[in-house]
Each structure stands twice: as C-alpha cells, then as structure tokens.
Backbone as JSON, one array per atom type, in Angstrom:
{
  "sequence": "XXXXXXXXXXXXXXXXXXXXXXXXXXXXXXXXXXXXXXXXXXXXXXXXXXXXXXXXXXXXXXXXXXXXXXXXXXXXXXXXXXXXXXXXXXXXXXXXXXXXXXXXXXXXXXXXXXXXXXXXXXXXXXXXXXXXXXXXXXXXXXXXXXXXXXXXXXXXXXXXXXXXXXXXXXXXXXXXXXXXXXXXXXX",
  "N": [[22.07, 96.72, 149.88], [19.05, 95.13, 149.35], [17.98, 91.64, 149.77], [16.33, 91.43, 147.59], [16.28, 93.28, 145.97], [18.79, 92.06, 144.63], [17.88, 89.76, 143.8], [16.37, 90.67, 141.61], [18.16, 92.31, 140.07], [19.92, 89.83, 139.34], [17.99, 88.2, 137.7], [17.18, 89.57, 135.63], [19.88, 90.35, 134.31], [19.86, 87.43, 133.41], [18.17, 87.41, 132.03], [18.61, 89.13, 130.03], [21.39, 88.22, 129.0], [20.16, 85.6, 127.99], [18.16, 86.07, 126.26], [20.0, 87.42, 124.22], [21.39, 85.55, 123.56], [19.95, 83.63, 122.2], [19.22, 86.04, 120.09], [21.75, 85.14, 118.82], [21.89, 82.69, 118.3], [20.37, 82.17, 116.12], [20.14, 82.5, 113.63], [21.47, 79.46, 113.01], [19.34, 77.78, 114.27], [17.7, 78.48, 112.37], [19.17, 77.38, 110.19], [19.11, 75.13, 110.84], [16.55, 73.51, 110.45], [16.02, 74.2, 108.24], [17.97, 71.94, 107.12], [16.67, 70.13, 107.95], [13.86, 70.15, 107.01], [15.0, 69.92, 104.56], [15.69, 66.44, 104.81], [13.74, 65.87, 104.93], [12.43, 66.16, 102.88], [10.6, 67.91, 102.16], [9.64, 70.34, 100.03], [8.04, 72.55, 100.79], [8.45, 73.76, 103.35], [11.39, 73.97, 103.35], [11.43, 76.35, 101.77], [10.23, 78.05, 102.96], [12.03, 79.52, 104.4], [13.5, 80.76, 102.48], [14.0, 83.41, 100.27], [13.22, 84.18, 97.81], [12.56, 85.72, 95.31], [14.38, 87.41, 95.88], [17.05, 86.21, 95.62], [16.56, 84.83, 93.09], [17.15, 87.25, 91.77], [20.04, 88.16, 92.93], [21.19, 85.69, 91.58], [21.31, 86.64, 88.99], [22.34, 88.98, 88.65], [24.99, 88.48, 89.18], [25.32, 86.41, 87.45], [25.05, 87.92, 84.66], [27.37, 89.48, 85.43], [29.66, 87.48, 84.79], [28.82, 86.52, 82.06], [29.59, 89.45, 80.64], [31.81, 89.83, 81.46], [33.45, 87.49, 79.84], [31.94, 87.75, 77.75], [33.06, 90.15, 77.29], [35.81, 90.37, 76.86], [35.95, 88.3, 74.65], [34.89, 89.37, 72.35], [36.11, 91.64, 72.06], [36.67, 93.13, 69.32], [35.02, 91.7, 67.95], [32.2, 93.09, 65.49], [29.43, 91.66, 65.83], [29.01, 91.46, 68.63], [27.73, 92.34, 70.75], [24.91, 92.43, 69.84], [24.87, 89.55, 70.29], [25.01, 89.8, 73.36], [22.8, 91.23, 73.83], [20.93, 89.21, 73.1], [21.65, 87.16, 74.79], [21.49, 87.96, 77.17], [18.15, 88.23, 77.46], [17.85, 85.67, 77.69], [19.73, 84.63, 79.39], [18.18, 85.5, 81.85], [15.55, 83.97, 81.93], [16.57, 81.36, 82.23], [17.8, 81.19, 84.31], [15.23, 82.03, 85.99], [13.9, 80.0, 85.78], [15.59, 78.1, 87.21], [15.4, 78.67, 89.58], [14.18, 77.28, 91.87], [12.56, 75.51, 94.41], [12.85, 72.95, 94.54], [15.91, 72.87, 92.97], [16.81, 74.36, 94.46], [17.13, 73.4, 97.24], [18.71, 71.34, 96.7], [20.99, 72.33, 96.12], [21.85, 73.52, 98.62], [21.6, 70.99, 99.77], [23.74, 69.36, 99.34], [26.19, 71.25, 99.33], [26.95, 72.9, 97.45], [27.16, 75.84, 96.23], [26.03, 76.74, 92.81], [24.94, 77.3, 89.48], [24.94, 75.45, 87.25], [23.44, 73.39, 85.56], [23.44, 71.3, 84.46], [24.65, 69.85, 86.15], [23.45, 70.08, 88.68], [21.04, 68.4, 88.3], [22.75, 65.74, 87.43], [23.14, 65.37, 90.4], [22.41, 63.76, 93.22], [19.02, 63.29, 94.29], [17.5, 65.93, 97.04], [18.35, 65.25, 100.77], [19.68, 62.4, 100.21], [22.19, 60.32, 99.91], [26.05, 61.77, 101.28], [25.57, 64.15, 103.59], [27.13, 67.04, 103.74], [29.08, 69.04, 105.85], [28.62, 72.02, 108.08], [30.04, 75.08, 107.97], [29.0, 78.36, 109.48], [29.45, 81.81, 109.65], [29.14, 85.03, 111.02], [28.36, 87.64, 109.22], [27.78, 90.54, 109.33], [25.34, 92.18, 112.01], [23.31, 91.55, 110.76], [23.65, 89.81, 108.55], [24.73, 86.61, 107.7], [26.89, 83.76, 107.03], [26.92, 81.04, 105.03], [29.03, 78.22, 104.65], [29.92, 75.12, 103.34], [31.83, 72.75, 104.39], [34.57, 70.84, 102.82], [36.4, 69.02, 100.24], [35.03, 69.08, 97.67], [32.71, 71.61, 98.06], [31.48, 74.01, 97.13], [31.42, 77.47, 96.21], [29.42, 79.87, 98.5], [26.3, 80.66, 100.82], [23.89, 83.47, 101.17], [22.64, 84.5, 103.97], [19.95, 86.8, 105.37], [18.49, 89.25, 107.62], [15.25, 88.36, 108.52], [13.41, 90.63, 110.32], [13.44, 89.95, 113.87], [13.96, 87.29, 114.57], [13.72, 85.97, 112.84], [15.63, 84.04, 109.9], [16.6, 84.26, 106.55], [17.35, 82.71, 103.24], [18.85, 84.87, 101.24], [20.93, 84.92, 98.87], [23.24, 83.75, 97.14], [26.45, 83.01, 96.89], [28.67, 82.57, 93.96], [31.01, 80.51, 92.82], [34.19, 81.43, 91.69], [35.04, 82.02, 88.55], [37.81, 80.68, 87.31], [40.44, 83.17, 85.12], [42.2, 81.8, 83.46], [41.16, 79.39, 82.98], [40.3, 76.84, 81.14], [37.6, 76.95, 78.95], [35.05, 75.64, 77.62], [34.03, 74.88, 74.25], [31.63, 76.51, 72.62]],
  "CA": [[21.19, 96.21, 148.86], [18.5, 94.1, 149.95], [18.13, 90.19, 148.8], [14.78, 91.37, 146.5], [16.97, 93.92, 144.62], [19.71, 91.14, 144.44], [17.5, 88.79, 142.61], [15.85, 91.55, 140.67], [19.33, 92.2, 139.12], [20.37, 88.96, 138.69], [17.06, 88.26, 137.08], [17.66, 90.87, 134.58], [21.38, 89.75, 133.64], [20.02, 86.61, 132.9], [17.57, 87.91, 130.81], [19.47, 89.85, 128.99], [21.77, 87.06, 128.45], [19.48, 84.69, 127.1], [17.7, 87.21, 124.92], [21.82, 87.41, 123.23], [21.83, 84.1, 123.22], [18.63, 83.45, 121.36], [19.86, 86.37, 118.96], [23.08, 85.05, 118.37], [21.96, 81.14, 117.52], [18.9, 81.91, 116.01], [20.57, 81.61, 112.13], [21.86, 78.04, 113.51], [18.52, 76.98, 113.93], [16.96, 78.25, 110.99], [19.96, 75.99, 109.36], [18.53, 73.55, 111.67], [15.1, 73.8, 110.05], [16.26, 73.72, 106.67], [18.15, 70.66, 107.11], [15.21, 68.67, 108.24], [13.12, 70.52, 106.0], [16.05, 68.75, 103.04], [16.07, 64.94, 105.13], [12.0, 65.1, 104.79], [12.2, 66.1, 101.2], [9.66, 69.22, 102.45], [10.07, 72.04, 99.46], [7.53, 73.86, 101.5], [8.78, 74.0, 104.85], [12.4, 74.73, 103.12], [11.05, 77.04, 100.91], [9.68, 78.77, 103.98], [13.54, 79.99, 104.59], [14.35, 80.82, 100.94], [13.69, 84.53, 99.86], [13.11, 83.6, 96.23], [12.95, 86.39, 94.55], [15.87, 87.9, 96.0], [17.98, 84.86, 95.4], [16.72, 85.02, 91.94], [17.78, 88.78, 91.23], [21.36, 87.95, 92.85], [21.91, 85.09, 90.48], [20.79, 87.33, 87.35], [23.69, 89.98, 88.8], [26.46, 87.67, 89.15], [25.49, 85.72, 85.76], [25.32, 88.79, 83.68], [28.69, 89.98, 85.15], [30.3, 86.67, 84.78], [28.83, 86.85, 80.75], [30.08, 90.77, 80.45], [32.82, 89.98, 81.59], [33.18, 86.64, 79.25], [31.82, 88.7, 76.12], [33.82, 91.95, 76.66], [37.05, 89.83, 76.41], [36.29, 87.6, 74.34], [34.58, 90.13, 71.37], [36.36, 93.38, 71.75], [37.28, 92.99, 68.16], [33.36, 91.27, 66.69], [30.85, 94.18, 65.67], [28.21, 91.27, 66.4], [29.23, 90.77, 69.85], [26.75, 93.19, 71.0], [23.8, 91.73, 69.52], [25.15, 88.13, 70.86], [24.97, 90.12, 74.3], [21.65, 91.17, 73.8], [20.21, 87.69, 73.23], [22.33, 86.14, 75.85], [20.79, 88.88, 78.45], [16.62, 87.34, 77.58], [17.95, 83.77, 77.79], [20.14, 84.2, 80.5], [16.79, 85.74, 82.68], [14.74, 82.95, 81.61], [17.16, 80.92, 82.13], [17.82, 81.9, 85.77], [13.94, 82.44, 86.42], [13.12, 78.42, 85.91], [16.34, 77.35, 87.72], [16.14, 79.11, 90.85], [12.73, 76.51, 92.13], [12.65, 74.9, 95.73], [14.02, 71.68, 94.18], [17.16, 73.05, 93.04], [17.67, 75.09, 96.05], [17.17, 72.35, 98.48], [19.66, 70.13, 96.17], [22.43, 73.34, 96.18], [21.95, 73.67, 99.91], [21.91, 69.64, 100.23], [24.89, 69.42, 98.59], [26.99, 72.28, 99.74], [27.07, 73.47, 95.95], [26.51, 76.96, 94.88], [26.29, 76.51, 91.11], [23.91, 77.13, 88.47], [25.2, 74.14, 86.12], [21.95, 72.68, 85.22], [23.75, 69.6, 83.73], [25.91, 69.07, 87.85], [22.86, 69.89, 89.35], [20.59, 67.32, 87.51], [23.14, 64.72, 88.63], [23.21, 65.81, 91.89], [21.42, 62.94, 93.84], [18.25, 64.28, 94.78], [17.84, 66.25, 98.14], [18.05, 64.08, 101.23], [20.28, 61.06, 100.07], [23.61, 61.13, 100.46], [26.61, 62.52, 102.62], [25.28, 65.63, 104.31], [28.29, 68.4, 104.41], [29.28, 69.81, 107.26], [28.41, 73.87, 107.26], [30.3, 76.56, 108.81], [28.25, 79.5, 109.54], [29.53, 82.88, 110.41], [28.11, 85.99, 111.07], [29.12, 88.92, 108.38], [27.62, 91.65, 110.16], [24.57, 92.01, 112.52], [22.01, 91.41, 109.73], [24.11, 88.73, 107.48], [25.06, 85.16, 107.72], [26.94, 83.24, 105.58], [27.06, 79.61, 105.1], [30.04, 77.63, 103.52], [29.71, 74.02, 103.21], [33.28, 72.26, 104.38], [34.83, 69.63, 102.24], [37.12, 69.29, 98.61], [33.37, 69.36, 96.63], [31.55, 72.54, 98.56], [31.78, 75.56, 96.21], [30.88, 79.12, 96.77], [28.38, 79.95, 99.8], [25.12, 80.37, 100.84], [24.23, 84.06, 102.37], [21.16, 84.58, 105.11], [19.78, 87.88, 105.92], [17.73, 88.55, 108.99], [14.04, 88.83, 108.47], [12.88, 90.76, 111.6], [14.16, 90.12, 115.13], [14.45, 85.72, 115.33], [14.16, 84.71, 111.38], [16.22, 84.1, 108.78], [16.13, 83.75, 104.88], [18.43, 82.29, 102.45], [18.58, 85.8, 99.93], [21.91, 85.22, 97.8], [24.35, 82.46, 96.89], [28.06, 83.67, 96.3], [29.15, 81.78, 93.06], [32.67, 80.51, 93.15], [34.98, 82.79, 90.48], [35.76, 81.34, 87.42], [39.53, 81.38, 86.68], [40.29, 83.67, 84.1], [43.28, 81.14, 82.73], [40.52, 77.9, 82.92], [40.29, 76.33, 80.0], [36.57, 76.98, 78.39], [34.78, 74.51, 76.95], [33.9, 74.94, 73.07], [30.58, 76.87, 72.24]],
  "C": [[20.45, 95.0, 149.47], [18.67, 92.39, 148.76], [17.06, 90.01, 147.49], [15.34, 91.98, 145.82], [17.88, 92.71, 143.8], [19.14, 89.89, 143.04], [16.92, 89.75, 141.56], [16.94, 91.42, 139.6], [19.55, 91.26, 138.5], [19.27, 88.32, 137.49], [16.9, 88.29, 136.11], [18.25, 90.86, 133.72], [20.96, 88.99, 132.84], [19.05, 86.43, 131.54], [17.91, 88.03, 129.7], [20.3, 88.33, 128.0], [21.61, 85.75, 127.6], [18.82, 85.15, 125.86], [18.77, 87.06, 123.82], [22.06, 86.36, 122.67], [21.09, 83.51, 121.89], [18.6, 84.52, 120.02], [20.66, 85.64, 118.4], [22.98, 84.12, 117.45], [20.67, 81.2, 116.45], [19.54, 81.29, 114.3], [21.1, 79.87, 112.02], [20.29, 77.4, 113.21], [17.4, 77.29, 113.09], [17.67, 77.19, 109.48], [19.55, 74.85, 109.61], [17.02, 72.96, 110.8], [15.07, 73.18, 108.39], [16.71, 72.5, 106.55], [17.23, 69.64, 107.18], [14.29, 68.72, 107.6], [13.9, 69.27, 104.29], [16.29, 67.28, 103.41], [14.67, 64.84, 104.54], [11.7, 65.18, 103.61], [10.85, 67.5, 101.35], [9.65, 70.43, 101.87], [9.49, 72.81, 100.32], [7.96, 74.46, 102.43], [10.3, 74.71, 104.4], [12.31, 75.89, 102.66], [10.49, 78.89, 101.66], [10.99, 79.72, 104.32], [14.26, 80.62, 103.49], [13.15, 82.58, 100.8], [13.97, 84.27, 98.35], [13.36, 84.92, 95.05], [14.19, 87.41, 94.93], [16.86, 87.24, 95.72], [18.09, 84.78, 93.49], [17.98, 86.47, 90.58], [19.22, 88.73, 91.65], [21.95, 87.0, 91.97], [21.74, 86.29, 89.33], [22.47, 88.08, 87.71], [24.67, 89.57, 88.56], [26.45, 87.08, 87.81], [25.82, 86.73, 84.62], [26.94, 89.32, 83.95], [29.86, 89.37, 84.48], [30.41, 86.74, 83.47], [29.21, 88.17, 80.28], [31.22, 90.14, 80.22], [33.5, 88.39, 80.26], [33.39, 87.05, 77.92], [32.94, 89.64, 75.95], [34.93, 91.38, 76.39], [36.8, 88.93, 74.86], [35.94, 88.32, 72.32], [34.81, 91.62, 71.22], [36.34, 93.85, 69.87], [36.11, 92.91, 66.77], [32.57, 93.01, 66.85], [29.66, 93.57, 66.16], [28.06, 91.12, 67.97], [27.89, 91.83, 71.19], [25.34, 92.9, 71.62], [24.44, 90.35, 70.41], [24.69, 89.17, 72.48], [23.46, 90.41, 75.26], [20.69, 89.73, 74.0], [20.76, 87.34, 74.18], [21.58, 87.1, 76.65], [19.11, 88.4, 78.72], [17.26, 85.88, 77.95], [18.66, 84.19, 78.93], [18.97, 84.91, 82.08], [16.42, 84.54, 83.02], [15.03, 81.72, 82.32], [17.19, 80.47, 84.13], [16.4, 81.82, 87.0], [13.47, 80.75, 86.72], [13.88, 77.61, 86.31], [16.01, 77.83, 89.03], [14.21, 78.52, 91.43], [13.15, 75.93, 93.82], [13.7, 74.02, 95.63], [15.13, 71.85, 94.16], [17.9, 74.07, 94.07], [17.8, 73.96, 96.86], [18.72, 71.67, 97.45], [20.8, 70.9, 96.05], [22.8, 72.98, 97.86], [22.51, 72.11, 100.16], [23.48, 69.39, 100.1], [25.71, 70.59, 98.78], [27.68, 73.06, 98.66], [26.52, 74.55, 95.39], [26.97, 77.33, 93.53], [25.28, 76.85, 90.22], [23.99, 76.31, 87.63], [24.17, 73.21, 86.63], [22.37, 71.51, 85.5], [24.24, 68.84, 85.54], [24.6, 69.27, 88.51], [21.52, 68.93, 89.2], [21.08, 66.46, 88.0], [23.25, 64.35, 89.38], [21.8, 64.43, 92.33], [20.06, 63.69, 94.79], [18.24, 64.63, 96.58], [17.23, 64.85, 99.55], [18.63, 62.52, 101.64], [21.89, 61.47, 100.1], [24.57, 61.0, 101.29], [26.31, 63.91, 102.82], [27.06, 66.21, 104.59], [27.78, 68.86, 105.55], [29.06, 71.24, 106.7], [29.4, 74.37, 108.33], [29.64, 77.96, 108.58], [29.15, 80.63, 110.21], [28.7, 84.39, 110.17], [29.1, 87.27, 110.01], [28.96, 90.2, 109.09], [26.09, 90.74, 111.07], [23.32, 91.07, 112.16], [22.13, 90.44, 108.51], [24.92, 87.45, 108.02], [25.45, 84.71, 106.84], [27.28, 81.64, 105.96], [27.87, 78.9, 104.19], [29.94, 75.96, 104.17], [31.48, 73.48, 103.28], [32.97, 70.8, 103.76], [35.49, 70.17, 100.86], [35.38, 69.44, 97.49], [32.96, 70.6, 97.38], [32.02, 73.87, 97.62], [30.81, 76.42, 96.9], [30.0, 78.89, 98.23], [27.31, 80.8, 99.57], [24.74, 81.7, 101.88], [22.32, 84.6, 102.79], [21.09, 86.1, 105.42], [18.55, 87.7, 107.05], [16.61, 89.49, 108.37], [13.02, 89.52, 109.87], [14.1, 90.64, 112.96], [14.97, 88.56, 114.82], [14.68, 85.37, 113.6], [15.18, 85.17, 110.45], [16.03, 84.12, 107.47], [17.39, 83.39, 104.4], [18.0, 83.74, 101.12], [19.83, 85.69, 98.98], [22.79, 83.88, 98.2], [25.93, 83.06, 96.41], [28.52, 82.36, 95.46], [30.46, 81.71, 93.29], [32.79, 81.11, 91.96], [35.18, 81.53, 89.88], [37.26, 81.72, 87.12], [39.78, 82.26, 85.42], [41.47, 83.12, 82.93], [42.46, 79.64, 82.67], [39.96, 77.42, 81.64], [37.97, 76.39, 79.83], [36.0, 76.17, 77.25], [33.92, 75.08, 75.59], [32.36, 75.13, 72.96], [29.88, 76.13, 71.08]]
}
C-alpha cells in the first residue's frame, strides 16, 4: 500500500468520525442555543428550537388523559359527569392553546419544570434570572432526545426530535404523574 492510499484511508476514517461526532453532539448544542437564547431573554431565537404546535397537541393528549382519567373515577356514579367532561374538553384546549407561548416555554425549560400550573409558572422568576439547572440529555433512539433537568425541584422532561440531518426541536414535554393517593385540592 502506497503512502497516498495510506492517507487517503486515514483521511476517510477521520471523516467519518467527525461526521459521528457532529451527529452525536448536535442535540447538545441545540441545548446550547437554547440556553443562551433563555440568558438573552431571546423568545425568537428560542422559539426557533420549539416545534409549537406539536408541543401544543402533546400537552392537549396528556391533559385530557390526566382529566379522563380524573373524571372517570371520580363520576362513575354522576349522570352529569359527562356533560362536565364535555365542557372541561373546550376549556381545557383553550386553555392549553394560550399557555403553550415562547414565554412560558423558555420559563419551563429555564427552570427545569415541566408543568402546566399557570399559578407555579407565573411565580416562576422570569426566564434568565436565577439558578440555571443542570440538564442531562440522553438519546432515546436515533431520532429522540430527552432532556431531564437534575435537582429536588426539576419535574418531568423535555423531549427533542430531530428535524433533518444537524437540528433539533423541542416537540413534547413528559408531565410528571400525578399520584393517584395525592391529596386533591377542593374544586
């Protein structure tokens, strides 16, 4: 083998290798992006990372199951519980539709809080200020990322699908479970 194949190969390898590499981290530094996008206070630039209406349509899923599941226990017994189900299904849309905004994404993400509680995320110091959580990122499969925020405060996580070859998006939030023995606070 001459010394022109030699580097050819090695060439090649290292190609390759970096190419893998540049797959592998790329969700890293679209976390990277977002972060600095949430120090500069930049909805746009974060916003740029956020698949919105997919994010939207996974809260709606998880909220309605969470209220199914909520109702079906709690009105096997009411004939109105139905109708209550009905109305709760327009409001909890609506509901859903004018929470899920840049602002309160950046201030979930900031905050290592996936929640829909209006009232906790309201208090929530706006994005930016603060202690920044630490994240752990791993990879679910090829095409999914998920992001969990370490610390006693970080609820549920934060999951990335891959847009293309290099980008990311933020398309779904995994809500933490509600206990089904947790005391419920008075309607």
């Amino acid at each position: 083998m001459t010394l022109k194949n030699r580097i050819g190969i090695i060439g090649s390898v290292a190609i390759v290798l970096l190419v893998g590499a540049a797959l592998y981290l790329s969700p890293y530094w679209t976390l990277r992006k977002m972060q600095a996008a949430i120090e500069a206070r930049d909805a746009a630039a974060f916003s740029a990372h956020v698949d919105f209406p997919a994010l939207t349509e996974n809260l709606k899923g998880q909220l309605m199951r969470q209220m199914t599941d909520t109702m079906g226990a709690a009105g096997k017994n009411d004939r109105l519980s139905g109708l209550g189900q009905m109305l709760a299904v327009g409001l909890l849309g609506q509901m859903v539709d004018s929470f899920v905004s840049p602002a309160s994404v950046m201030r979930m993400v900031a905050q290592g809080k996936a929640t829909v509680d209006m009232e906790a995320l309201v208090a929530m110091p706006s994005a930016g200020t603060g202690q920044v959580p630490r994240y752990a990122l791993r990879y679910q499969s090829l095409s999914t990322a998920v992001l969990h925020a370490e610390g006693a405060s970080a609820t549920g996580a934060f999951l990335f699908a891959r847009q293309g070859l290099w980008s990311w998006k933020l398309t779904a939030v995994a809500l933490p479970r509600s206990r089904p023995d947790a005391q419920r606070p008075p309607m």
